[in-house]
mmCIF file of C-alpha atoms in Angstrom:
data_model
loop_
_atom_site.group_PDB
_atom_site.id
_atom_site.type_symbol
_atom_site.label_atom_id
_atom_site.label_comp_id
_atom_site.label_asym_id
_atom_site.label_seq_id
_atom_site.Cartn_x
_atom_site.Cartn_y
_atom_site.Cartn_z
ATOM 1 C CA UNK A 1 13.742 8.382 25.960
ATOM 2 C CA UNK A 2 15.105 5.173 24.518
ATOM 3 C CA UNK A 3 18.234 5.392 22.400
ATOM 4 C CA UNK A 4 20.857 3.217 20.731
ATOM 5 C CA UNK A 5 24.435 4.273 20.049
ATOM 6 C CA UNK A 6 26.690 2.262 17.793
ATOM 7 C CA UNK A 7 30.184 2.860 16.528
ATOM 8 C CA UNK A 8 30.197 5.187 13.559
ATOM 9 C CA UNK A 9 32.434 3.326 11.195
ATOM 10 C CA UNK A 10 33.021 2.699 8.431
ATOM 11 C CA UNK A 11 34.831 -0.439 9.438
ATOM 12 C CA UNK A 12 37.241 -1.902 6.898
ATOM 13 C CA UNK A 13 38.719 -5.362 7.452
ATOM 14 C CA UNK A 14 40.590 -8.023 5.567
ATOM 15 C CA UNK A 15 38.974 -11.391 5.010
ATOM 16 C CA UNK A 16 39.262 -13.732 8.035
ATOM 17 C CA UNK A 17 39.802 -10.839 10.462
ATOM 18 C CA UNK A 18 37.943 -10.579 13.767
ATOM 19 C CA UNK A 19 34.971 -8.217 13.846
ATOM 20 C CA UNK A 20 33.527 -6.185 16.705
ATOM 21 C CA UNK A 21 30.842 -3.540 16.273
ATOM 22 C CA UNK A 22 29.994 -1.783 19.517
ATOM 23 C CA UNK A 23 26.440 -1.022 20.548
ATOM 24 C CA UNK A 24 25.206 0.568 23.773
ATOM 25 C CA UNK A 25 21.684 1.493 24.701
ATOM 26 C CA UNK A 26 19.567 3.574 27.029
ATOM 27 C CA UNK A 27 16.127 2.327 27.934
ATOM 28 C CA UNK A 28 13.713 2.109 30.807
ATOM 29 C CA UNK A 29 12.752 -1.356 31.888
ATOM 30 C CA UNK A 30 14.106 -4.465 30.202
ATOM 31 C CA UNK A 31 14.284 -4.073 26.438
ATOM 32 C CA UNK A 32 14.757 -6.748 23.814
ATOM 33 C CA UNK A 33 17.839 -6.207 21.658
ATOM 34 C CA UNK A 34 18.447 -6.927 17.978
ATOM 35 C CA UNK A 35 21.034 -6.780 15.249
ATOM 36 C CA UNK A 36 19.870 -6.251 11.673
ATOM 37 C CA UNK A 37 21.933 -6.404 8.479
ATOM 38 C CA UNK A 38 21.253 -4.517 5.261
ATOM 39 C CA UNK A 39 22.916 -5.473 1.972
ATOM 40 C CA UNK A 40 23.136 -2.814 -0.762
ATOM 41 C CA UNK A 41 19.753 -1.933 -2.225
ATOM 42 C CA UNK A 42 17.839 -4.330 0.014
ATOM 43 C CA UNK A 43 15.649 -4.230 3.096
ATOM 44 C CA UNK A 44 16.841 -5.087 6.578
ATOM 45 C CA UNK A 45 17.241 -8.696 7.670
ATOM 46 C CA UNK A 46 17.069 -9.788 11.274
ATOM 47 C CA UNK A 47 20.508 -11.198 12.123
ATOM 48 C CA UNK A 48 20.104 -12.119 15.787
ATOM 49 C CA UNK A 49 18.275 -11.162 18.955
ATOM 50 C CA UNK A 50 18.373 -11.410 22.749
ATOM 51 C CA UNK A 51 15.395 -10.844 25.003
ATOM 52 C CA UNK A 52 16.870 -10.848 28.515
ATOM 53 C CA UNK A 53 20.095 -10.147 30.357
ATOM 54 C CA UNK A 54 22.994 -12.552 29.672
ATOM 55 C CA UNK A 55 21.231 -14.046 26.652
ATOM 56 C CA UNK A 56 23.528 -14.668 23.696
ATOM 57 C CA UNK A 57 22.077 -14.332 20.236
ATOM 58 C CA UNK A 58 23.878 -16.068 17.392
ATOM 59 C CA UNK A 59 23.428 -16.632 13.676
ATOM 60 C CA UNK A 60 25.709 -17.237 10.659
ATOM 61 C CA UNK A 61 28.825 -17.021 12.837
ATOM 62 C CA UNK A 62 27.806 -13.701 14.408
ATOM 63 C CA UNK A 63 27.252 -13.409 18.155
ATOM 64 C CA UNK A 64 26.114 -10.756 20.617
ATOM 65 C CA UNK A 65 25.552 -10.965 24.379
ATOM 66 C CA UNK A 66 22.996 -8.867 26.247
ATOM 67 C CA UNK A 67 24.997 -7.154 29.026
ATOM 68 C CA UNK A 68 22.659 -5.331 31.367
ATOM 69 C CA UNK A 69 25.420 -4.101 33.664
ATOM 70 C CA UNK A 70 27.143 -2.256 30.816
ATOM 71 C CA UNK A 71 23.947 -1.692 28.753
ATOM 72 C CA UNK A 72 25.715 -3.149 25.736
ATOM 73 C CA UNK A 73 25.056 -5.590 22.910
ATOM 74 C CA UNK A 74 28.274 -5.737 20.883
ATOM 75 C CA UNK A 75 28.293 -7.710 17.638
ATOM 76 C CA UNK A 76 31.225 -10.088 17.026
ATOM 77 C CA UNK A 77 32.373 -12.525 14.384
ATOM 78 C CA UNK A 78 35.534 -14.537 14.531
ATOM 79 C CA UNK A 79 36.378 -14.586 10.828
ATOM 80 C CA UNK A 80 34.651 -12.238 8.399
ATOM 81 C CA UNK A 81 34.094 -12.908 4.710
ATOM 82 C CA UNK A 82 33.752 -10.573 1.746
ATOM 83 C CA UNK A 83 30.051 -11.492 1.667
ATOM 84 C CA UNK A 84 29.625 -9.932 5.158
ATOM 85 C CA UNK A 85 30.114 -6.463 3.656
ATOM 86 C CA UNK A 86 26.909 -4.598 4.558
ATOM 87 C CA UNK A 87 25.424 -2.061 6.942
ATOM 88 C CA UNK A 88 24.721 -3.348 10.452
ATOM 89 C CA UNK A 89 22.046 -1.851 12.711
ATOM 90 C CA UNK A 90 21.621 -2.340 16.429
ATOM 91 C CA UNK A 91 18.062 -1.890 17.704
ATOM 92 C CA UNK A 92 15.959 -2.215 20.830
ATOM 93 C CA UNK A 93 12.336 -2.715 21.677
ATOM 94 C CA UNK A 94 11.361 -1.303 25.029
ATOM 95 C CA UNK A 95 8.227 -3.432 25.363
ATOM 96 C CA UNK A 96 5.249 -2.294 27.359
ATOM 97 C CA UNK A 97 2.973 -0.023 25.368
ATOM 98 C CA UNK A 98 5.510 0.624 22.612
ATOM 99 C CA UNK A 99 3.461 -1.503 20.171
ATOM 100 C CA UNK A 100 6.555 -3.298 18.999
ATOM 101 C CA UNK A 101 8.280 -0.127 17.890
ATOM 102 C CA UNK A 102 12.023 -0.429 17.378
ATOM 103 C CA UNK A 103 14.623 2.203 18.188
ATOM 104 C CA UNK A 104 17.586 1.928 15.795
ATOM 105 C CA UNK A 105 21.179 3.013 15.948
ATOM 106 C CA UNK A 106 22.581 4.929 12.989
ATOM 107 C CA UNK A 107 24.152 1.895 11.386
ATOM 108 C CA UNK A 108 27.760 0.820 10.838
ATOM 109 C CA UNK A 109 29.132 0.209 7.358
ATOM 110 C CA UNK A 110 31.362 -2.849 7.153
ATOM 111 C CA UNK A 111 33.625 -3.450 4.153
ATOM 112 C CA UNK A 112 35.630 -6.672 3.921
ATOM 113 C CA UNK A 113 38.459 -6.904 1.401
ATOM 114 C CA UNK A 114 39.808 -10.183 -0.044
ATOM 115 C CA UNK B 1 6.078 -19.017 6.160
ATOM 116 C CA UNK B 2 5.513 -15.290 6.190
ATOM 117 C CA UNK B 3 6.518 -12.997 3.361
ATOM 118 C CA UNK B 4 6.267 -9.264 2.866
ATOM 119 C CA UNK B 5 5.998 -7.535 -0.493
ATOM 120 C CA UNK B 6 6.467 -3.935 -1.523
ATOM 121 C CA UNK B 7 5.844 -2.259 -4.828
ATOM 122 C CA UNK B 8 6.948 -0.616 -6.845
ATOM 123 C CA UNK B 9 10.633 -1.356 -6.319
ATOM 124 C CA UNK B 10 11.698 1.979 -7.766
ATOM 125 C CA UNK B 11 9.806 5.137 -8.602
ATOM 126 C CA UNK B 12 10.718 8.486 -10.112
ATOM 127 C CA UNK B 13 8.099 11.180 -9.651
ATOM 128 C CA UNK B 14 8.007 14.942 -10.303
ATOM 129 C CA UNK B 15 7.506 17.427 -7.494
ATOM 130 C CA UNK B 16 3.807 18.025 -6.831
ATOM 131 C CA UNK B 17 2.657 14.641 -8.110
ATOM 132 C CA UNK B 18 0.750 12.125 -5.922
ATOM 133 C CA UNK B 19 2.252 9.007 -4.398
ATOM 134 C CA UNK B 20 0.986 5.581 -3.486
ATOM 135 C CA UNK B 21 3.272 2.838 -2.168
ATOM 136 C CA UNK B 22 1.843 -0.532 -1.250
ATOM 137 C CA UNK B 23 2.904 -3.174 1.226
ATOM 138 C CA UNK B 24 1.290 -6.575 1.731
ATOM 139 C CA UNK B 25 2.056 -9.383 4.142
ATOM 140 C CA UNK B 26 1.313 -13.059 3.581
ATOM 141 C CA UNK B 27 1.226 -15.989 5.969
ATOM 142 C CA UNK B 28 0.134 -14.197 9.137
ATOM 143 C CA UNK B 29 -2.936 -12.453 10.473
ATOM 144 C CA UNK B 30 -3.438 -9.269 12.465
ATOM 145 C CA UNK B 31 0.189 -8.119 12.195
ATOM 146 C CA UNK B 32 1.503 -4.794 13.423
ATOM 147 C CA UNK B 33 2.632 -2.850 10.358
ATOM 148 C CA UNK B 34 5.224 -0.089 10.018
ATOM 149 C CA UNK B 35 6.476 2.409 7.428
ATOM 150 C CA UNK B 36 10.056 3.696 7.659
ATOM 151 C CA UNK B 37 12.076 6.084 5.564
ATOM 152 C CA UNK B 38 15.810 5.686 5.208
ATOM 153 C CA UNK B 39 17.927 8.545 3.931
ATOM 154 C CA UNK B 40 21.416 8.146 2.491
ATOM 155 C CA UNK B 41 21.500 4.411 3.276
ATOM 156 C CA UNK B 42 21.804 4.910 7.004
ATOM 157 C CA UNK B 43 19.405 5.735 9.838
ATOM 158 C CA UNK B 44 15.777 4.680 9.784
ATOM 159 C CA UNK B 45 12.957 7.045 10.625
ATOM 160 C CA UNK B 46 9.647 5.519 11.715
ATOM 161 C CA UNK B 47 6.844 7.298 9.854
ATOM 162 C CA UNK B 48 3.666 5.374 10.725
ATOM 163 C CA UNK B 49 2.585 2.230 12.511
ATOM 164 C CA UNK B 50 -0.687 0.346 12.657
ATOM 165 C CA UNK B 51 -1.975 -2.220 15.122
ATOM 166 C CA UNK B 52 -5.167 -3.021 13.185
ATOM 167 C CA UNK B 53 -7.413 -2.169 10.241
ATOM 168 C CA UNK B 54 -8.067 1.550 10.084
ATOM 169 C CA UNK B 55 -5.768 2.239 13.071
ATOM 170 C CA UNK B 56 -2.870 4.469 12.096
ATOM 171 C CA UNK B 57 -0.432 6.305 14.339
ATOM 172 C CA UNK B 58 1.877 8.960 12.959
ATOM 173 C CA UNK B 59 5.312 9.393 14.421
ATOM 174 C CA UNK B 60 6.376 12.474 12.510
ATOM 175 C CA UNK B 61 4.102 15.177 11.087
ATOM 176 C CA UNK B 62 4.838 15.553 7.402
ATOM 177 C CA UNK B 63 3.638 15.482 3.852
ATOM 178 C CA UNK B 64 2.739 11.793 3.952
ATOM 179 C CA UNK B 65 -0.221 9.720 5.139
ATOM 180 C CA UNK B 66 -0.862 6.032 5.653
ATOM 181 C CA UNK B 67 -3.880 3.778 5.447
ATOM 182 C CA UNK B 68 -4.650 0.165 6.259
ATOM 183 C CA UNK B 69 -7.710 -0.866 4.280
ATOM 184 C CA UNK B 70 -7.223 -4.606 4.898
ATOM 185 C CA UNK B 71 -5.606 -6.648 7.626
ATOM 186 C CA UNK B 72 -2.423 -7.329 5.687
ATOM 187 C CA UNK B 73 -2.243 -4.275 3.453
ATOM 188 C CA UNK B 74 -0.521 -1.013 4.337
ATOM 189 C CA UNK B 75 -0.402 1.966 1.978
ATOM 190 C CA UNK B 76 1.761 5.080 2.105
ATOM 191 C CA UNK B 77 0.424 8.104 0.237
ATOM 192 C CA UNK B 78 1.004 11.716 -0.556
ATOM 193 C CA UNK B 79 -1.145 14.231 -2.411
ATOM 194 C CA UNK B 80 1.806 16.370 -3.510
ATOM 195 C CA UNK B 81 5.383 15.170 -3.342
ATOM 196 C CA UNK B 82 8.243 17.372 -2.195
ATOM 197 C CA UNK B 83 11.909 17.023 -3.097
ATOM 198 C CA UNK B 84 12.568 16.117 0.533
ATOM 199 C CA UNK B 85 10.334 13.038 0.192
ATOM 200 C CA UNK B 86 13.047 11.265 -1.783
ATOM 201 C CA UNK B 87 14.453 8.232 -0.008
ATOM 202 C CA UNK B 88 14.229 4.519 0.526
ATOM 203 C CA UNK B 89 10.882 3.476 1.999
ATOM 204 C CA UNK B 90 10.683 0.302 4.000
ATOM 205 C CA UNK B 91 7.616 -1.542 5.233
ATOM 206 C CA UNK B 92 7.862 -3.969 8.144
ATOM 207 C CA UNK B 93 5.604 -6.237 10.162
ATOM 208 C CA UNK B 94 5.701 -7.796 13.596
ATOM 209 C CA UNK B 95 3.539 -10.289 15.434
ATOM 210 C CA UNK B 96 1.314 -9.248 18.298
ATOM 211 C CA UNK B 97 3.363 -11.076 20.879
ATOM 212 C CA UNK B 98 6.854 -10.823 19.424
ATOM 213 C CA UNK B 99 8.849 -7.672 19.119
ATOM 214 C CA UNK B 100 11.185 -8.395 16.232
ATOM 215 C CA UNK B 101 10.215 -6.814 12.959
ATOM 216 C CA UNK B 102 10.555 -8.264 9.476
ATOM 217 C CA UNK B 103 11.233 -5.929 6.601
ATOM 218 C CA UNK B 104 10.194 -5.818 2.985
ATOM 219 C CA UNK B 105 12.607 -5.218 0.091
ATOM 220 C CA UNK B 106 11.913 -1.469 0.020
ATOM 221 C CA UNK B 107 10.930 1.155 -2.564
ATOM 222 C CA UNK B 108 13.472 3.649 -3.858
ATOM 223 C CA UNK B 109 11.655 6.950 -4.453
ATOM 224 C CA UNK B 110 13.303 9.812 -6.325
ATOM 225 C CA UNK B 111 11.417 13.097 -6.531
ATOM 226 C CA UNK B 112 12.671 15.315 -9.360
#
């Protein structure tokens, strides 16, 4: 079946450091890929997405590139801020008859210190 | 623009009591609707999804049920809560032709 694996974390960084959160997936066909962010006590917010191979999703300084050859969708940001502290989820949608269902990774906690 | 509402925001209920959580979506029609449970602030478990009024699919057999009485209303229910039903419940919607989902603010349920 479909699955998403992301680095366990937690990840602790100083402000202005470079961020990478790894995400790899297993899916049949050509899934769409997503990164969601969850701030404490809130629902998930869509951060960025990519729908086909080599697409780069970007938003708020975050980027991720859909790499079909390595089945990866790593999240990066060049300079993190304290306000980026949150839980980050990688997810895929396999399309077809999945009715839009998402398969999520377990989430990675990011803490950014001043 | 589309918005999604959930209520209540927090709920404390005794074991054996009934449950009703409500989710409504504004600004779109005929959305796909989803209920998730999140334990310990981490992984999400899909509980139910619906592609139309009265159409409910269950992902995991359990103590909960879902209903969709109107196009943009999705309700999560239980007749008798268990301690293990505690968690953070999230409702989400997606369009018919787009696969990204948009989440509500969630309901924190504590069963005592």
